[in-house]
Amino acid sequence: MNLWIGIFVAAALVYSWKIFGYLLPVKLLEKPKITRTVATLTVSLLSALLGLQAVISGNQIQFDARIPALIVAGLLLIIRAPFIVVVAVAAAVAALVRAFF
């Protein structure tokens, strides 16, 4: 029962933030500093999620084939390779690391 209470509380909090976003004045959201901050915040949150998902397996830190694949993908993104190339090469690197190590 405590789990469901937590789920309902979390859902209510998320919904309240969504409503709060609609209530903000448009002038506030159009400021360049706010726009830059929101864009940076989105990228940083997604990067943190990716980093956690890459090195944590269950309850422990685990370094496996995902780390070299992420490094290669990051390097390819830095040189602005097409996204499909990034995905294909990262998958190939992960497969090779798993096959040989």
mmCIF file with all atom_site columns, C-alpha atoms in Angstrom:
data_model
loop_
_atom_site.group_PDB
_atom_site.id
_atom_site.type_symbol
_atom_site.label_atom_id
_atom_site.label_alt_id
_atom_site.label_comp_id
_atom_site.label_asym_id
_atom_site.label_entity_id
_atom_site.label_seq_id
_atom_site.pdbx_PDB_ins_code
_atom_site.Cartn_x
_atom_site.Cartn_y
_atom_site.Cartn_z
_atom_site.occupancy
_atom_site.B_iso_or_equiv
_atom_site.pdbx_formal_charge
_atom_site.auth_seq_id
_atom_site.auth_comp_id
_atom_site.auth_asym_id
_atom_site.auth_atom_id
_atom_site.pdbx_PDB_model_num
ATOM 1   C CA . MET A 1 1   ? 0.000  0.000   0.000   1.00 0.00 ? 1   MET A CA 1
ATOM 2   C CA . ASN A 1 2   ? 2.885  2.387   0.729   1.00 0.00 ? 2   ASN A CA 1
ATOM 3   C CA . LEU A 1 3   ? 4.123  1.877   -2.825  1.00 0.00 ? 3   LEU A CA 1
ATOM 4   C CA . TRP A 1 4   ? 0.818  3.058   -4.275  1.00 0.00 ? 4   TRP A CA 1
ATOM 5   C CA . ILE A 1 5   ? 0.778  6.087   -2.016  1.00 0.00 ? 5   ILE A CA 1
ATOM 6   C CA . GLY A 1 6   ? 4.241  6.972   -3.287  1.00 0.00 ? 6   GLY A CA 1
ATOM 7   C CA . ILE A 1 7   ? 3.137  6.511   -6.889  1.00 0.00 ? 7   ILE A CA 1
ATOM 8   C CA . PHE A 1 8   ? 0.085  8.732   -6.424  1.00 0.00 ? 8   PHE A CA 1
ATOM 9   C CA . VAL A 1 9   ? 2.091  11.421  -4.620  1.00 0.00 ? 9   VAL A CA 1
ATOM 10  C CA . ALA A 1 10  ? 4.748  11.384  -7.350  1.00 0.00 ? 10  ALA A CA 1
ATOM 11  C CA . ALA A 1 11  ? 2.075  11.579  -10.062 1.00 0.00 ? 11  ALA A CA 1
ATOM 12  C CA . ALA A 1 12  ? 0.419  14.524  -8.314  1.00 0.00 ? 12  ALA A CA 1
ATOM 13  C CA . LEU A 1 13  ? 3.744  16.333  -7.984  1.00 0.00 ? 13  LEU A CA 1
ATOM 14  C CA . VAL A 1 14  ? 4.622  15.817  -11.648 1.00 0.00 ? 14  VAL A CA 1
ATOM 15  C CA . TYR A 1 15  ? 1.170  16.974  -12.721 1.00 0.00 ? 15  TYR A CA 1
ATOM 16  C CA . SER A 1 16  ? 1.439  20.055  -10.499 1.00 0.00 ? 16  SER A CA 1
ATOM 17  C CA . TRP A 1 17  ? 4.731  21.005  -12.181 1.00 0.00 ? 17  TRP A CA 1
ATOM 18  C CA . LYS A 1 18  ? 3.087  20.642  -15.577 1.00 0.00 ? 18  LYS A CA 1
ATOM 19  C CA . ILE A 1 19  ? 0.231  22.931  -14.508 1.00 0.00 ? 19  ILE A CA 1
ATOM 20  C CA . PHE A 1 20  ? 2.759  25.376  -13.031 1.00 0.00 ? 20  PHE A CA 1
ATOM 21  C CA . GLY A 1 21  ? 4.491  25.515  -16.424 1.00 0.00 ? 21  GLY A CA 1
ATOM 22  C CA . TYR A 1 22  ? 1.266  26.570  -18.116 1.00 0.00 ? 22  TYR A CA 1
ATOM 23  C CA . LEU A 1 23  ? 0.695  29.289  -15.530 1.00 0.00 ? 23  LEU A CA 1
ATOM 24  C CA . LEU A 1 24  ? 4.069  30.985  -16.101 1.00 0.00 ? 24  LEU A CA 1
ATOM 25  C CA . PRO A 1 25  ? 3.884  34.239  -18.072 1.00 0.00 ? 25  PRO A CA 1
ATOM 26  C CA . VAL A 1 26  ? 5.133  34.081  -21.660 1.00 0.00 ? 26  VAL A CA 1
ATOM 27  C CA . LYS A 1 27  ? 7.457  37.057  -21.064 1.00 0.00 ? 27  LYS A CA 1
ATOM 28  C CA . LEU A 1 28  ? 9.396  35.028  -18.529 1.00 0.00 ? 28  LEU A CA 1
ATOM 29  C CA . LEU A 1 29  ? 9.846  32.080  -20.880 1.00 0.00 ? 29  LEU A CA 1
ATOM 30  C CA . GLU A 1 30  ? 11.025 34.197  -23.811 1.00 0.00 ? 30  GLU A CA 1
ATOM 31  C CA . LYS A 1 31  ? 14.069 35.627  -22.050 1.00 0.00 ? 31  LYS A CA 1
ATOM 32  C CA . PRO A 1 32  ? 17.337 34.426  -23.671 1.00 0.00 ? 32  PRO A CA 1
ATOM 33  C CA . LYS A 1 33  ? 18.908 33.490  -20.338 1.00 0.00 ? 33  LYS A CA 1
ATOM 34  C CA . ILE A 1 34  ? 15.938 31.265  -19.418 1.00 0.00 ? 34  ILE A CA 1
ATOM 35  C CA . THR A 1 35  ? 15.965 29.642  -22.870 1.00 0.00 ? 35  THR A CA 1
ATOM 36  C CA . ARG A 1 36  ? 19.700 28.841  -22.630 1.00 0.00 ? 36  ARG A CA 1
ATOM 37  C CA . THR A 1 37  ? 19.329 27.511  -19.095 1.00 0.00 ? 37  THR A CA 1
ATOM 38  C CA . VAL A 1 38  ? 16.438 25.233  -20.016 1.00 0.00 ? 38  VAL A CA 1
ATOM 39  C CA . ALA A 1 39  ? 18.298 23.874  -23.056 1.00 0.00 ? 39  ALA A CA 1
ATOM 40  C CA . THR A 1 40  ? 21.420 23.206  -20.982 1.00 0.00 ? 40  THR A CA 1
ATOM 41  C CA . LEU A 1 41  ? 19.429 21.627  -18.179 1.00 0.00 ? 41  LEU A CA 1
ATOM 42  C CA . THR A 1 42  ? 17.749 19.191  -20.561 1.00 0.00 ? 42  THR A CA 1
ATOM 43  C CA . VAL A 1 43  ? 21.063 18.053  -22.016 1.00 0.00 ? 43  VAL A CA 1
ATOM 44  C CA . SER A 1 44  ? 22.668 17.687  -18.595 1.00 0.00 ? 44  SER A CA 1
ATOM 45  C CA . LEU A 1 45  ? 19.769 15.637  -17.204 1.00 0.00 ? 45  LEU A CA 1
ATOM 46  C CA . LEU A 1 46  ? 19.800 13.301  -20.201 1.00 0.00 ? 46  LEU A CA 1
ATOM 47  C CA . SER A 1 47  ? 23.585 12.964  -19.941 1.00 0.00 ? 47  SER A CA 1
ATOM 48  C CA . ALA A 1 48  ? 23.335 12.075  -16.265 1.00 0.00 ? 48  ALA A CA 1
ATOM 49  C CA . LEU A 1 49  ? 20.690 9.463   -17.017 1.00 0.00 ? 49  LEU A CA 1
ATOM 50  C CA . LEU A 1 50  ? 22.826 7.998   -19.788 1.00 0.00 ? 50  LEU A CA 1
ATOM 51  C CA . GLY A 1 51  ? 25.869 7.927   -17.526 1.00 0.00 ? 51  GLY A CA 1
ATOM 52  C CA . LEU A 1 52  ? 24.011 6.127   -14.766 1.00 0.00 ? 52  LEU A CA 1
ATOM 53  C CA . GLN A 1 53  ? 22.451 3.605   -17.118 1.00 0.00 ? 53  GLN A CA 1
ATOM 54  C CA . ALA A 1 54  ? 25.841 2.909   -18.700 1.00 0.00 ? 54  ALA A CA 1
ATOM 55  C CA . VAL A 1 55  ? 27.780 2.016   -15.565 1.00 0.00 ? 55  VAL A CA 1
ATOM 56  C CA . ILE A 1 56  ? 25.194 0.698   -13.109 1.00 0.00 ? 56  ILE A CA 1
ATOM 57  C CA . SER A 1 57  ? 23.838 -2.813  -13.339 1.00 0.00 ? 57  SER A CA 1
ATOM 58  C CA . GLY A 1 58  ? 21.499 -3.764  -10.535 1.00 0.00 ? 58  GLY A CA 1
ATOM 59  C CA . ASN A 1 59  ? 22.947 -2.427  -7.297  1.00 0.00 ? 59  ASN A CA 1
ATOM 60  C CA . GLN A 1 60  ? 26.578 -2.240  -8.325  1.00 0.00 ? 60  GLN A CA 1
ATOM 61  C CA . ILE A 1 61  ? 28.885 -0.354  -10.643 1.00 0.00 ? 61  ILE A CA 1
ATOM 62  C CA . GLN A 1 62  ? 29.899 -2.491  -13.584 1.00 0.00 ? 62  GLN A CA 1
ATOM 63  C CA . PHE A 1 63  ? 32.295 -1.583  -16.364 1.00 0.00 ? 63  PHE A CA 1
ATOM 64  C CA . ASP A 1 64  ? 31.486 -3.621  -19.449 1.00 0.00 ? 64  ASP A CA 1
ATOM 65  C CA . ALA A 1 65  ? 31.179 -3.154  -23.216 1.00 0.00 ? 65  ALA A CA 1
ATOM 66  C CA . ARG A 1 66  ? 28.901 -0.150  -22.858 1.00 0.00 ? 66  ARG A CA 1
ATOM 67  C CA . ILE A 1 67  ? 31.723 2.134   -21.715 1.00 0.00 ? 67  ILE A CA 1
ATOM 68  C CA . PRO A 1 68  ? 33.932 1.798   -24.839 1.00 0.00 ? 68  PRO A CA 1
ATOM 69  C CA . ALA A 1 69  ? 30.807 2.069   -27.001 1.00 0.00 ? 69  ALA A CA 1
ATOM 70  C CA . LEU A 1 70  ? 29.837 5.322   -25.257 1.00 0.00 ? 70  LEU A CA 1
ATOM 71  C CA . ILE A 1 71  ? 33.338 6.713   -25.654 1.00 0.00 ? 71  ILE A CA 1
ATOM 72  C CA . VAL A 1 72  ? 33.341 5.926   -29.377 1.00 0.00 ? 72  VAL A CA 1
ATOM 73  C CA . ALA A 1 73  ? 29.838 7.380   -29.757 1.00 0.00 ? 73  ALA A CA 1
ATOM 74  C CA . GLY A 1 74  ? 30.928 10.546  -27.964 1.00 0.00 ? 74  GLY A CA 1
ATOM 75  C CA . LEU A 1 75  ? 33.952 10.941  -30.215 1.00 0.00 ? 75  LEU A CA 1
ATOM 76  C CA . LEU A 1 76  ? 31.833 10.422  -33.314 1.00 0.00 ? 76  LEU A CA 1
ATOM 77  C CA . LEU A 1 77  ? 29.329 12.997  -32.106 1.00 0.00 ? 77  LEU A CA 1
ATOM 78  C CA . ILE A 1 78  ? 32.139 15.476  -31.496 1.00 0.00 ? 78  ILE A CA 1
ATOM 79  C CA . ILE A 1 79  ? 33.225 15.162  -35.138 1.00 0.00 ? 79  ILE A CA 1
ATOM 80  C CA . ARG A 1 80  ? 29.541 15.480  -36.138 1.00 0.00 ? 80  ARG A CA 1
ATOM 81  C CA . ALA A 1 81  ? 29.089 12.073  -37.738 1.00 0.00 ? 81  ALA A CA 1
ATOM 82  C CA . PRO A 1 82  ? 25.542 11.182  -38.834 1.00 0.00 ? 82  PRO A CA 1
ATOM 83  C CA . PHE A 1 83  ? 23.444 9.697   -36.045 1.00 0.00 ? 83  PHE A CA 1
ATOM 84  C CA . ILE A 1 84  ? 22.929 6.351   -37.801 1.00 0.00 ? 84  ILE A CA 1
ATOM 85  C CA . VAL A 1 85  ? 26.703 6.015   -38.177 1.00 0.00 ? 85  VAL A CA 1
ATOM 86  C CA . VAL A 1 86  ? 27.176 6.794   -34.477 1.00 0.00 ? 86  VAL A CA 1
ATOM 87  C CA . VAL A 1 87  ? 24.650 4.132   -33.476 1.00 0.00 ? 87  VAL A CA 1
ATOM 88  C CA . ALA A 1 88  ? 26.038 1.512   -35.874 1.00 0.00 ? 88  ALA A CA 1
ATOM 89  C CA . VAL A 1 89  ? 29.675 2.033   -34.909 1.00 0.00 ? 89  VAL A CA 1
ATOM 90  C CA . ALA A 1 90  ? 28.895 2.115   -31.179 1.00 0.00 ? 90  ALA A CA 1
ATOM 91  C CA . ALA A 1 91  ? 26.928 -1.129  -31.516 1.00 0.00 ? 91  ALA A CA 1
ATOM 92  C CA . ALA A 1 92  ? 29.805 -2.707  -33.434 1.00 0.00 ? 92  ALA A CA 1
ATOM 93  C CA . VAL A 1 93  ? 32.304 -1.620  -30.771 1.00 0.00 ? 93  VAL A CA 1
ATOM 94  C CA . ALA A 1 94  ? 30.105 -3.037  -28.009 1.00 0.00 ? 94  ALA A CA 1
ATOM 95  C CA . ALA A 1 95  ? 29.753 -6.314  -29.911 1.00 0.00 ? 95  ALA A CA 1
ATOM 96  C CA . LEU A 1 96  ? 33.494 -6.582  -30.500 1.00 0.00 ? 96  LEU A CA 1
ATOM 97  C CA . VAL A 1 97  ? 34.336 -5.841  -26.875 1.00 0.00 ? 97  VAL A CA 1
ATOM 98  C CA . ARG A 1 98  ? 31.828 -8.449  -25.705 1.00 0.00 ? 98  ARG A CA 1
ATOM 99  C CA . ALA A 1 99  ? 33.164 -10.996 -28.177 1.00 0.00 ? 99  ALA A CA 1
ATOM 100 C CA . PHE A 1 100 ? 36.816 -10.600 -27.260 1.00 0.00 ? 100 PHE A CA 1
ATOM 101 C CA . PHE A 1 101 ? 36.724 -9.745  -23.550 1.00 0.00 ? 101 PHE A CA 1
#
